[in-house]
PDB file of C-alpha atoms (C1' of nucleotides) in Angstrom:
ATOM      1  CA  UNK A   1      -4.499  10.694 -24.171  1.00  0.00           C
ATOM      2  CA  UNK A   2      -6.830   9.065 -22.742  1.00  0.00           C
ATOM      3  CA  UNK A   3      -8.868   5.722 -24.229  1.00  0.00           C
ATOM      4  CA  UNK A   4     -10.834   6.517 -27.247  1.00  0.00           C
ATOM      5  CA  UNK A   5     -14.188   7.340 -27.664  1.00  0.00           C
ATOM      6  CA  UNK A   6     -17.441   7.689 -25.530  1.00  0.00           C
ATOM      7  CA  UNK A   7     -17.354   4.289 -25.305  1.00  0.00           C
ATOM      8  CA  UNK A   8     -14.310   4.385 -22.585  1.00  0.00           C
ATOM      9  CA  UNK A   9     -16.201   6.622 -19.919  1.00  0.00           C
ATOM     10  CA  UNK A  10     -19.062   4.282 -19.895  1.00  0.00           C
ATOM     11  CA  UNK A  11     -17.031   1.439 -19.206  1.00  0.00           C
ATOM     12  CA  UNK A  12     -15.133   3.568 -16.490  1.00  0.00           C
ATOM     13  CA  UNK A  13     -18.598   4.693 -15.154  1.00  0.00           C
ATOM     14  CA  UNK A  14     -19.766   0.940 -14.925  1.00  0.00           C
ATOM     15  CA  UNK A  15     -16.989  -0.197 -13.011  1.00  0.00           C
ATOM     16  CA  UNK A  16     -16.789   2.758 -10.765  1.00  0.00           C
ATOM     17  CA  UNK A  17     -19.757   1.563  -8.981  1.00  0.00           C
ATOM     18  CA  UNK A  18     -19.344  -1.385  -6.141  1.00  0.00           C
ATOM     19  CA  UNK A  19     -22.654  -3.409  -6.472  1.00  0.00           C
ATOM     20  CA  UNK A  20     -21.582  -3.544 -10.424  1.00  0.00           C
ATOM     21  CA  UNK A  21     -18.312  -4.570 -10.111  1.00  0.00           C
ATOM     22  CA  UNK A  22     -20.010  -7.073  -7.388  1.00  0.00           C
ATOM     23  CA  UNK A  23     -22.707  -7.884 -10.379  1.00  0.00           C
ATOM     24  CA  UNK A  24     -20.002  -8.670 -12.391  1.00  0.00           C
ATOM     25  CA  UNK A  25     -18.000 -10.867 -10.382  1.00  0.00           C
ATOM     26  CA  UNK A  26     -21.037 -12.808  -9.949  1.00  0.00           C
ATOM     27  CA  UNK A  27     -21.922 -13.520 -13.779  1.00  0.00           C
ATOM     28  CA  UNK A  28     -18.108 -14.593 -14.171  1.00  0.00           C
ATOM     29  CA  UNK A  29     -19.221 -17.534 -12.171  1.00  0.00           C
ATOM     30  CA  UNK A  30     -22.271 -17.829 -13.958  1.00  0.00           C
ATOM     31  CA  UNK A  31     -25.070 -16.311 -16.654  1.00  0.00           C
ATOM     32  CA  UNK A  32     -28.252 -14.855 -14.878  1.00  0.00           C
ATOM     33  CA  UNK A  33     -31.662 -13.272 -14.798  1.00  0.00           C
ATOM     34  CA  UNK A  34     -32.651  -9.936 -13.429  1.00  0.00           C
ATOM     35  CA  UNK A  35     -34.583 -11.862 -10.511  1.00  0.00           C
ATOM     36  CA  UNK A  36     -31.338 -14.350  -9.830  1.00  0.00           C
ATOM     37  CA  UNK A  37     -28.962 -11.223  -9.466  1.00  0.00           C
ATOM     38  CA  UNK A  38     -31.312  -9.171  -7.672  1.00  0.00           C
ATOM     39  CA  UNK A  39     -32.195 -11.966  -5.480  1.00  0.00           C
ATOM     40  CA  UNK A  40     -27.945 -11.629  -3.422  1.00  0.00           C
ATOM     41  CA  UNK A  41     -28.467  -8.138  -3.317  1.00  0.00           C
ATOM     42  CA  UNK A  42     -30.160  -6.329  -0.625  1.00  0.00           C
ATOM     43  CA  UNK A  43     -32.215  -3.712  -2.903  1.00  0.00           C
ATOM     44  CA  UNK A  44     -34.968  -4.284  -5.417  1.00  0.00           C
ATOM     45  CA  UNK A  45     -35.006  -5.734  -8.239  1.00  0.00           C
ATOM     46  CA  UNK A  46     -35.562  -2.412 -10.248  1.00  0.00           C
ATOM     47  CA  UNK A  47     -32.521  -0.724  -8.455  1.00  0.00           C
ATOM     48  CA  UNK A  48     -30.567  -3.776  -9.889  1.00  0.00           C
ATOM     49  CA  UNK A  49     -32.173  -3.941 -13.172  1.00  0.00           C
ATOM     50  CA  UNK A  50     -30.234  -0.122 -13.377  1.00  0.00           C
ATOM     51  CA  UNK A  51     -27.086  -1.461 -12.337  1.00  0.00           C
ATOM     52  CA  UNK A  52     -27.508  -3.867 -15.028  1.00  0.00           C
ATOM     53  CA  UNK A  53     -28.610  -1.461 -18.137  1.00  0.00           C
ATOM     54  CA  UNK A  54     -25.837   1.061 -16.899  1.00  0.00           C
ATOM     55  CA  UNK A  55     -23.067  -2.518 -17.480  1.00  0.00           C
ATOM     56  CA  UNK A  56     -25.489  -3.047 -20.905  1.00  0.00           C
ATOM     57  CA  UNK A  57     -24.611   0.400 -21.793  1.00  0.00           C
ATOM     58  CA  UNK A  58     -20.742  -0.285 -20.969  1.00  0.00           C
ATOM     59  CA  UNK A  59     -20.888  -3.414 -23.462  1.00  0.00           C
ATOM     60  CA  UNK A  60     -19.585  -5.234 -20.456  1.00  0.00           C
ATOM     61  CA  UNK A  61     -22.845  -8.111 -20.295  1.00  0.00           C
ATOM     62  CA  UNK A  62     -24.864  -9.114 -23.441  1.00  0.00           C
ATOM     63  CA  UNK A  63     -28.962  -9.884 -22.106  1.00  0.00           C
ATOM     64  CA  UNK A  64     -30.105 -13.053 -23.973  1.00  0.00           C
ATOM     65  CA  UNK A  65     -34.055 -13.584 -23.587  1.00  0.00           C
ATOM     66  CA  UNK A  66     -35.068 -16.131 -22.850  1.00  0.00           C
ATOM     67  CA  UNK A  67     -38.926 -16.737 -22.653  1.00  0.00           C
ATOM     68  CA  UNK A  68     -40.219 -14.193 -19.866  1.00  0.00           C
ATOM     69  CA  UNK A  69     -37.017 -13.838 -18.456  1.00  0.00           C
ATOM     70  CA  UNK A  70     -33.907 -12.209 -19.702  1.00  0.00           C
ATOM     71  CA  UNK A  71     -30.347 -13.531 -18.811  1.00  0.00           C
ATOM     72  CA  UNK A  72     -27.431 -11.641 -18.049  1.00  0.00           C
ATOM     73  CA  UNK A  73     -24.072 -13.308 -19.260  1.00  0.00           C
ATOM     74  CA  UNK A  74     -20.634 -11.465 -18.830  1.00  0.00           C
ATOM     75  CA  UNK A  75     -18.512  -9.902 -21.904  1.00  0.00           C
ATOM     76  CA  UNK A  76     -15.272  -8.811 -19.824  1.00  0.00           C
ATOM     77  CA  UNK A  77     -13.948  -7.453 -23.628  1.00  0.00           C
ATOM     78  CA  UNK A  78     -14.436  -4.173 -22.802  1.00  0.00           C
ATOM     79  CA  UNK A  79     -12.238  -4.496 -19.446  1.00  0.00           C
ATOM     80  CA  UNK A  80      -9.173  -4.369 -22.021  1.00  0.00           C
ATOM     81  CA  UNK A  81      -9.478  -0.727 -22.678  1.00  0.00           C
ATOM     82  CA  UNK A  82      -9.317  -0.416 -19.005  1.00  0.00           C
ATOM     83  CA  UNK A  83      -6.164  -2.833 -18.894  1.00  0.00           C
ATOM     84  CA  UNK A  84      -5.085  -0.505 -21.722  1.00  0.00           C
ATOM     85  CA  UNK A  85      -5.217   2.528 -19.986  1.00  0.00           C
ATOM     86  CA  UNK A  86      -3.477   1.014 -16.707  1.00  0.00           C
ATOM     87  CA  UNK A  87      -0.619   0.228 -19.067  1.00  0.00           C
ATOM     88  CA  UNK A  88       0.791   3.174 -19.726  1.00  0.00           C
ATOM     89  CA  UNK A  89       1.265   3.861 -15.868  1.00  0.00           C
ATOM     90  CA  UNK A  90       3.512   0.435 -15.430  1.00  0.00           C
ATOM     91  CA  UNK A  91       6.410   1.798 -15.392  1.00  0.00           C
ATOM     92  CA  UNK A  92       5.711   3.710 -12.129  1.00  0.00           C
ATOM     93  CA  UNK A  93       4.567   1.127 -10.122  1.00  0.00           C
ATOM     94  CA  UNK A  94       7.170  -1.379 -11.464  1.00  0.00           C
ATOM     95  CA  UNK A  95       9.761   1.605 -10.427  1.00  0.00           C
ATOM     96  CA  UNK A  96       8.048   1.627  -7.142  1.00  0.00           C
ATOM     97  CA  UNK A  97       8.494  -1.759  -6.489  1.00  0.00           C
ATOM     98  CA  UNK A  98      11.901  -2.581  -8.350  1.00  0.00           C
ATOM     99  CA  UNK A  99      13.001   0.155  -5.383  1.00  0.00           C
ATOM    100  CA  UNK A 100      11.368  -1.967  -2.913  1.00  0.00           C
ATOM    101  CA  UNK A 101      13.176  -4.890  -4.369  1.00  0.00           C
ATOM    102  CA  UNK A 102      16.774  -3.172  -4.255  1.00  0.00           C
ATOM    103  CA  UNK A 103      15.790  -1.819  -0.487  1.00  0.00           C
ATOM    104  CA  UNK A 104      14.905  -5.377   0.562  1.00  0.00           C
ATOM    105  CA  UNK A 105      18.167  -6.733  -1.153  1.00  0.00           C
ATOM    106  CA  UNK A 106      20.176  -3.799   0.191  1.00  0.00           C
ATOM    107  CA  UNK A 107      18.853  -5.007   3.906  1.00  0.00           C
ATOM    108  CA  UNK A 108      20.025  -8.819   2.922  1.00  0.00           C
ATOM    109  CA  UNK A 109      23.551  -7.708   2.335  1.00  0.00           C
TER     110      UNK A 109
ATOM    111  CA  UNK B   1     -15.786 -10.611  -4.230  1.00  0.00           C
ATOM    112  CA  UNK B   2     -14.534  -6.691  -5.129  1.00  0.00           C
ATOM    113  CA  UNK B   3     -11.331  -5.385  -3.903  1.00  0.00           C
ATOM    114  CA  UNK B   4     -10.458  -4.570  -0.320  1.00  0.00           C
ATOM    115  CA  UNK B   5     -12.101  -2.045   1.761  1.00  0.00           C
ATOM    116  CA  UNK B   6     -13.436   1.508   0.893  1.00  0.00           C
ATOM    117  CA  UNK B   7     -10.098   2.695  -0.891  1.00  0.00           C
ATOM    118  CA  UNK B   8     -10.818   0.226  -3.383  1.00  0.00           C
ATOM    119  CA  UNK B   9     -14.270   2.291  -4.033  1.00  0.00           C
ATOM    120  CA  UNK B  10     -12.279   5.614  -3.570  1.00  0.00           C
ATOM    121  CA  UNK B  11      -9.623   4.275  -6.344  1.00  0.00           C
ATOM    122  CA  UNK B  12     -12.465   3.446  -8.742  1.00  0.00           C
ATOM    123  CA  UNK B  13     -14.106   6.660  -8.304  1.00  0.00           C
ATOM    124  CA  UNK B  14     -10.836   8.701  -8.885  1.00  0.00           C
ATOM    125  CA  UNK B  15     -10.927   6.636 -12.120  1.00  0.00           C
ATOM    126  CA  UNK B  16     -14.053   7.172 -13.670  1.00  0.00           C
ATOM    127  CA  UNK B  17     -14.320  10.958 -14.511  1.00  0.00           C
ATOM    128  CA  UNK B  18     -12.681  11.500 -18.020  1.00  0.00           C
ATOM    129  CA  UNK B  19     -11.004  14.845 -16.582  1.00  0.00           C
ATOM    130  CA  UNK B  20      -9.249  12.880 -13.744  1.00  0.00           C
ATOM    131  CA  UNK B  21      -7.670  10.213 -16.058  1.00  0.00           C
ATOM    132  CA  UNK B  22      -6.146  13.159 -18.064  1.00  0.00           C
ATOM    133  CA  UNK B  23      -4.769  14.787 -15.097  1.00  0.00           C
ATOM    134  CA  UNK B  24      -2.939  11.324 -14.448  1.00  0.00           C
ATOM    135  CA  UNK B  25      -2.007  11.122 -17.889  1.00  0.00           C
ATOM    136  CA  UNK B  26      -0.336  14.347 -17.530  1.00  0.00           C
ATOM    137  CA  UNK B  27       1.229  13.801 -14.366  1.00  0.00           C
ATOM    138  CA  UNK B  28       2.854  10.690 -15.769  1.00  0.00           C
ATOM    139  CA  UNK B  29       5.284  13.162 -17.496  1.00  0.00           C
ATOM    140  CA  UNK B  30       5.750  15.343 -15.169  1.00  0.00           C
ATOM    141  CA  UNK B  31       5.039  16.945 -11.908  1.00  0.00           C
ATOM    142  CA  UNK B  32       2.830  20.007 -11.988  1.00  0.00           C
ATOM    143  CA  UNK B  33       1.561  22.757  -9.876  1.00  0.00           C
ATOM    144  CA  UNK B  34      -2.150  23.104  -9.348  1.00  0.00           C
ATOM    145  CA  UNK B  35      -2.130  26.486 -11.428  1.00  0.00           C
ATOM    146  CA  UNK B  36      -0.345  24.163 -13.448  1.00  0.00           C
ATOM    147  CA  UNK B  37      -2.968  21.802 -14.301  1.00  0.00           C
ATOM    148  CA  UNK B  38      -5.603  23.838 -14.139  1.00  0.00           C
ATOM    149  CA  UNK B  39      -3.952  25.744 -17.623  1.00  0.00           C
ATOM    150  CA  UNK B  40      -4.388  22.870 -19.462  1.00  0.00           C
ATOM    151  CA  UNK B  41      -8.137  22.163 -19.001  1.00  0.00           C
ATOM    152  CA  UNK B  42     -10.940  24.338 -19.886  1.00  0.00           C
ATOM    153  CA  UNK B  43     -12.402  24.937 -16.576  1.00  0.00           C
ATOM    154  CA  UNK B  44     -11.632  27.051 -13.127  1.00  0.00           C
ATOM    155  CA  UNK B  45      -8.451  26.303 -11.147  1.00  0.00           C
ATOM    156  CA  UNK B  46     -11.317  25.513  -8.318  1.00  0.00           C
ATOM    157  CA  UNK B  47     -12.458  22.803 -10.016  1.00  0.00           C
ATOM    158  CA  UNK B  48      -9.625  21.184 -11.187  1.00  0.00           C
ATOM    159  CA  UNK B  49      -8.395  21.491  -7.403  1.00  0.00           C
ATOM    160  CA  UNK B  50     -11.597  18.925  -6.520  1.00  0.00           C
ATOM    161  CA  UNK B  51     -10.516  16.504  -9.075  1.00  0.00           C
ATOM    162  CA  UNK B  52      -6.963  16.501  -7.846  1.00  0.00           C
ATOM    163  CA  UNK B  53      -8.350  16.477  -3.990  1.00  0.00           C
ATOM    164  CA  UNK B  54     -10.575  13.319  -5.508  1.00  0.00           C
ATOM    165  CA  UNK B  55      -7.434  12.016  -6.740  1.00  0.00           C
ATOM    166  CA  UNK B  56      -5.687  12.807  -3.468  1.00  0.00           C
ATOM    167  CA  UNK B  57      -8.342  10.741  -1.275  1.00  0.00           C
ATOM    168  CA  UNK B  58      -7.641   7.604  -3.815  1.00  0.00           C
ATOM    169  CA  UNK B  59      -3.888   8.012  -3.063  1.00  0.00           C
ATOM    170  CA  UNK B  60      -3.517   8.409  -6.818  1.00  0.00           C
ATOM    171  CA  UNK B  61      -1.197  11.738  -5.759  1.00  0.00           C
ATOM    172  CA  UNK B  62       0.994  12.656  -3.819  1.00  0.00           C
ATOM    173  CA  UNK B  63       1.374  16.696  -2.674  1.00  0.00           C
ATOM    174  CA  UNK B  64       4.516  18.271  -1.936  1.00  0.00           C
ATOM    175  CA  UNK B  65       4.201  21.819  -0.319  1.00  0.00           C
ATOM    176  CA  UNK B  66       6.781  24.189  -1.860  1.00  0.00           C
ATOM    177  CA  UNK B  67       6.677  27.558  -1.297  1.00  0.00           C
ATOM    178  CA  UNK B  68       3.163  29.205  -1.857  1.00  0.00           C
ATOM    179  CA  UNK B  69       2.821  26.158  -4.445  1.00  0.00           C
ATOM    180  CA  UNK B  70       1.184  22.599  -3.984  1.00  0.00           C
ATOM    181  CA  UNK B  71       3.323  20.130  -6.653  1.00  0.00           C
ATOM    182  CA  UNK B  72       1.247  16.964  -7.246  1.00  0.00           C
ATOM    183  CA  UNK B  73       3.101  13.712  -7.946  1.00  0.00           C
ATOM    184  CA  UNK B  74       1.090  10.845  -9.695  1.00  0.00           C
ATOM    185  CA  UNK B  75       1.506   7.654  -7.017  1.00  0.00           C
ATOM    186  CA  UNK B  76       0.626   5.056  -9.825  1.00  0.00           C
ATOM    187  CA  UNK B  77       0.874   2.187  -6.746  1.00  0.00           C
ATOM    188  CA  UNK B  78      -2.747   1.925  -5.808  1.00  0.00           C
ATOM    189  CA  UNK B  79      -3.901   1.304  -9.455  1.00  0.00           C
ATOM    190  CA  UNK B  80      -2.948  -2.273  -8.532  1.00  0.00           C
ATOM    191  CA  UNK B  81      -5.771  -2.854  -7.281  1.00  0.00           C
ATOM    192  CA  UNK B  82      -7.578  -2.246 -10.691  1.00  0.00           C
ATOM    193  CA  UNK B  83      -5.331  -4.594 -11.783  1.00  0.00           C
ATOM    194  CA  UNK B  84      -5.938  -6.809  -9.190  1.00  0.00           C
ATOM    195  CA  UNK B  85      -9.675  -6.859 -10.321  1.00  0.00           C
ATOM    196  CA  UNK B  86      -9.155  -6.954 -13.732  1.00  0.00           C
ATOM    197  CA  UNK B  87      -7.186 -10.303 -12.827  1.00  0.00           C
ATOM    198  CA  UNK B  88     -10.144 -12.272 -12.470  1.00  0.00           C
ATOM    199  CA  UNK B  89     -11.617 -11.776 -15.927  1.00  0.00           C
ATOM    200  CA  UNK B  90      -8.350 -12.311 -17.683  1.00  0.00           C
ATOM    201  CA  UNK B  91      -9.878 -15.737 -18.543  1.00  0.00           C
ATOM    202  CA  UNK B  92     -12.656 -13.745 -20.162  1.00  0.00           C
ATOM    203  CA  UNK B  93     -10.821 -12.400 -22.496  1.00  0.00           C
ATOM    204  CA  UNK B  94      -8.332 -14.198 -23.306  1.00  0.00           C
ATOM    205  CA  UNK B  95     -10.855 -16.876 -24.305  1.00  0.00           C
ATOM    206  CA  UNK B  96     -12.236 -14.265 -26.571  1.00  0.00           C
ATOM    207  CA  UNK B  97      -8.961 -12.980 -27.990  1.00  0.00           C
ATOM    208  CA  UNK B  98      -8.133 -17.142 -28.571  1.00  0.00           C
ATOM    209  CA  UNK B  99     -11.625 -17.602 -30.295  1.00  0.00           C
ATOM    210  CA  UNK B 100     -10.152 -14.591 -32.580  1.00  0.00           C
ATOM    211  CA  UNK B 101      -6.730 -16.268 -33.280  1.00  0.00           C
ATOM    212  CA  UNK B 102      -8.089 -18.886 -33.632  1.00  0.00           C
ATOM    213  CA  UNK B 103     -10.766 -17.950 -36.896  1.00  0.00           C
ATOM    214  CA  UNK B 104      -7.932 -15.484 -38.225  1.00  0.00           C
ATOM    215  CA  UNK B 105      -5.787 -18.710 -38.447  1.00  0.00           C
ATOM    216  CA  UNK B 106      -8.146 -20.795 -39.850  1.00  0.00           C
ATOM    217  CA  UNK B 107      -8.854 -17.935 -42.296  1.00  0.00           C
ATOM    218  CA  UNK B 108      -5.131 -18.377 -43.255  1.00  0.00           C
ATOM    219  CA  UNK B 109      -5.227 -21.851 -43.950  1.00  0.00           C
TER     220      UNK B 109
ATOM    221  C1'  DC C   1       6.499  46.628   3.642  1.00  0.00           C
ATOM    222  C1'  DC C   2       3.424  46.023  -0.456  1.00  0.00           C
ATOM    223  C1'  DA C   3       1.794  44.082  -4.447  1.00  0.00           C
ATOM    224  C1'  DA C   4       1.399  40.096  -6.972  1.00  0.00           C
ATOM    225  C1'  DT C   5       0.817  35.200  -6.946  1.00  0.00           C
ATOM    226  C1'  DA C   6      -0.773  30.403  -5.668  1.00  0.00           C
ATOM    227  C1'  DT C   7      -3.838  28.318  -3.406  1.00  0.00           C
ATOM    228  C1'  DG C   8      -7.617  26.983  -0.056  1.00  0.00           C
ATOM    229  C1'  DA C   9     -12.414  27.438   1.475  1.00  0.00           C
ATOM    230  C1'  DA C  10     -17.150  28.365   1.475  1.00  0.00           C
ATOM    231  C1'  DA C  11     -21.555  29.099  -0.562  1.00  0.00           C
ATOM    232  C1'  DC C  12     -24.238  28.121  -4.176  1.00  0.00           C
ATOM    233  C1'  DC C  13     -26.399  25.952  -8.532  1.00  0.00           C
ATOM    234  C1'  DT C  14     -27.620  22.253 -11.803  1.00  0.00           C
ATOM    235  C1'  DT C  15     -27.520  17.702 -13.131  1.00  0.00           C
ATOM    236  C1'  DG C  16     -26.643  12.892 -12.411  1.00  0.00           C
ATOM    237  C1'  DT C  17     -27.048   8.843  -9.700  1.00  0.00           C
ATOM    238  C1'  DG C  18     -28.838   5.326  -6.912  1.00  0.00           C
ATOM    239  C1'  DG C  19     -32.657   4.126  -4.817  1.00  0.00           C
ATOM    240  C1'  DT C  20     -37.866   3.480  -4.054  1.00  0.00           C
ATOM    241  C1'  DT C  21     -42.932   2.550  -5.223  1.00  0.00           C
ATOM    242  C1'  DT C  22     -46.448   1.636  -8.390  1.00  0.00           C
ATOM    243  C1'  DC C  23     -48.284   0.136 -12.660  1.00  0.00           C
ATOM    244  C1'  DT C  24     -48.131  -2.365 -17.100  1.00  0.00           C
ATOM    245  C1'  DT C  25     -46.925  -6.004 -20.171  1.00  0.00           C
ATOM    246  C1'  DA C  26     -45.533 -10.477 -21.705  1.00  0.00           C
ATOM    247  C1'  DT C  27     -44.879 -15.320 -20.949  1.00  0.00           C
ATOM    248  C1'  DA C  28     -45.743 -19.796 -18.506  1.00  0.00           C
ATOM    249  C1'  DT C  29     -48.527 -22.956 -16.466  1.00  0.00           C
ATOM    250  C1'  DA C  30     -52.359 -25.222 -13.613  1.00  0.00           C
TER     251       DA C  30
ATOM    252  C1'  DT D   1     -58.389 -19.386 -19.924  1.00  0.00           C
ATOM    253  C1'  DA D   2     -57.164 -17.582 -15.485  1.00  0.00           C
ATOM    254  C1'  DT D   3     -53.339 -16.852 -12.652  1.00  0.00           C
ATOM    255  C1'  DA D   4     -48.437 -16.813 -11.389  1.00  0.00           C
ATOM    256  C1'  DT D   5     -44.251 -14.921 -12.562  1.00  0.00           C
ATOM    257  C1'  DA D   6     -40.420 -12.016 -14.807  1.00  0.00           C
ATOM    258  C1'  DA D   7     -39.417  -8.039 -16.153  1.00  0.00           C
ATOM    259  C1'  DG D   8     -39.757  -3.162 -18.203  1.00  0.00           C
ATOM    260  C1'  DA D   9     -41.360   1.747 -17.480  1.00  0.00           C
ATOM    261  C1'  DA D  10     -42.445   5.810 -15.288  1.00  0.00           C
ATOM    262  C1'  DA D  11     -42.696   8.997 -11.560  1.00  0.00           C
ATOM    263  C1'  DC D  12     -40.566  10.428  -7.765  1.00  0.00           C
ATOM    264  C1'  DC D  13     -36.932  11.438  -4.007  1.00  0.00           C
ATOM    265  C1'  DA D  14     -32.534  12.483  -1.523  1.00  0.00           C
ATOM    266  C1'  DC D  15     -28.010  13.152  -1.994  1.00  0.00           C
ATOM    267  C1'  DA D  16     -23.623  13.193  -4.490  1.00  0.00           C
ATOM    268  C1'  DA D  17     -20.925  15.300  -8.134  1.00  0.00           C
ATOM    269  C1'  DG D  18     -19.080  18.672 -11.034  1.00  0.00           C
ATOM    270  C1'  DG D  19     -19.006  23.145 -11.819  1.00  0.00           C
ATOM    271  C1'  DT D  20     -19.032  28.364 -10.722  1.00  0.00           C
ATOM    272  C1'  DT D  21     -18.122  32.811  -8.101  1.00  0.00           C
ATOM    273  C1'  DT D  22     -16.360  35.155  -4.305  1.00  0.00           C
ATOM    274  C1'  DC D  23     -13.478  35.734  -0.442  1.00  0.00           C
ATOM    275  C1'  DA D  24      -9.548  34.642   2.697  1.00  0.00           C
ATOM    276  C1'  DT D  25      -4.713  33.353   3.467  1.00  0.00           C
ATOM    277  C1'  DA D  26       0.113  32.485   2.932  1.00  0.00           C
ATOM    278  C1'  DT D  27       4.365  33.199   0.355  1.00  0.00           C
ATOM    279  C1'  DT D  28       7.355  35.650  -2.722  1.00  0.00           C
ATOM    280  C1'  DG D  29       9.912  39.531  -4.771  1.00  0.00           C
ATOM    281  C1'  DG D  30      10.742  44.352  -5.631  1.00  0.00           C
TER     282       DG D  30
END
DNA sequence: CCAATATGAAACCTTGTGGTTTCTTATATA
DNA sequence: TATATAAGAAACCACAAGGTTTCATATTGG
């Protein structure tokens, strides 16, 4: 079972891509326009202004406008369903390392 | 600044299609055959053997040869890199979750 | 050895995705 | 009010992605 809805594959989608998850590292230092984020990116402004409709669509920024501009400001509360998902697979990697642990103690005997 | 290298892309990717998370989910319980997989989705085993090939590049499985048949482990390990990302907004939400506790309390009072 | 089985591989099709250019619209401001 | 600026919208393009069908190949079991 995988996270519920439609919902989850957009917010999959949006983070599958690099210049989003770059996009959104950026606004979790700080709220922006279209121009400002297009401006550290090398591709124009309406390739970015995609990038940031397809995160819209995720519910992953909320756009506040503001005169002629329209700023971008992060909402990471979506990110949980992906934390959610990841969950359910913590007991392999925990495995995976509590064997690395035991090797590594094994070695210090 | 997004995770290291092009795995990190290659992890994502493996991630973001709907029918690849539920092949993970099913590995979790157990390991299965190609054929195997391929029963439990409503599409040809050809396609199914992309996803797991997908899956394969983002070192999400591993694949044992036995035989005439290919058994795919799930390798859980690289999703810590997700998790790695998903670090960085923990602030996010847990402001947001806070801000909740915090009117639900003040509801109770 | 022969037939069935499990899979890989290649060719192909349709749609989605990420990008561009160009044009329009709305808001600020000199 | 005329002009700069910020952004949305639409048309277009190349390539990636997800799927299919068909064929080839290796193993297994009678």
């Amino acid at each position: 079972m995988t996270p519920s809805g439609p919902q989850a594959d957009e917010i999959f989608r949006a983070i599958a891509d690099p210049t989003r998850r770059a996009i959104l590292d950026l606004l979790a230092e700080r709220d922006l326009s279209v121009g400002d984020v297009a401006e550290r990116f090398d591709m124009t402004r309406p390739a970015v202004a995609k990038h940031l409709k397809v995160l819209s669509d995720g519910g992953l920024i909320a756009v506040e406008v503001r005169g002629r501009q329209r700023i971008n400001r992060l909402n990471a509360a979506p990110l949980a369903d992906v934390v959610g998902w990841l969950n359910r697979f913590e007991g392999f990697w925990n495995d995976k390392l509590n064997t690395l642990k035991q090797e590594v103690e094994r070695k210090h005997d």
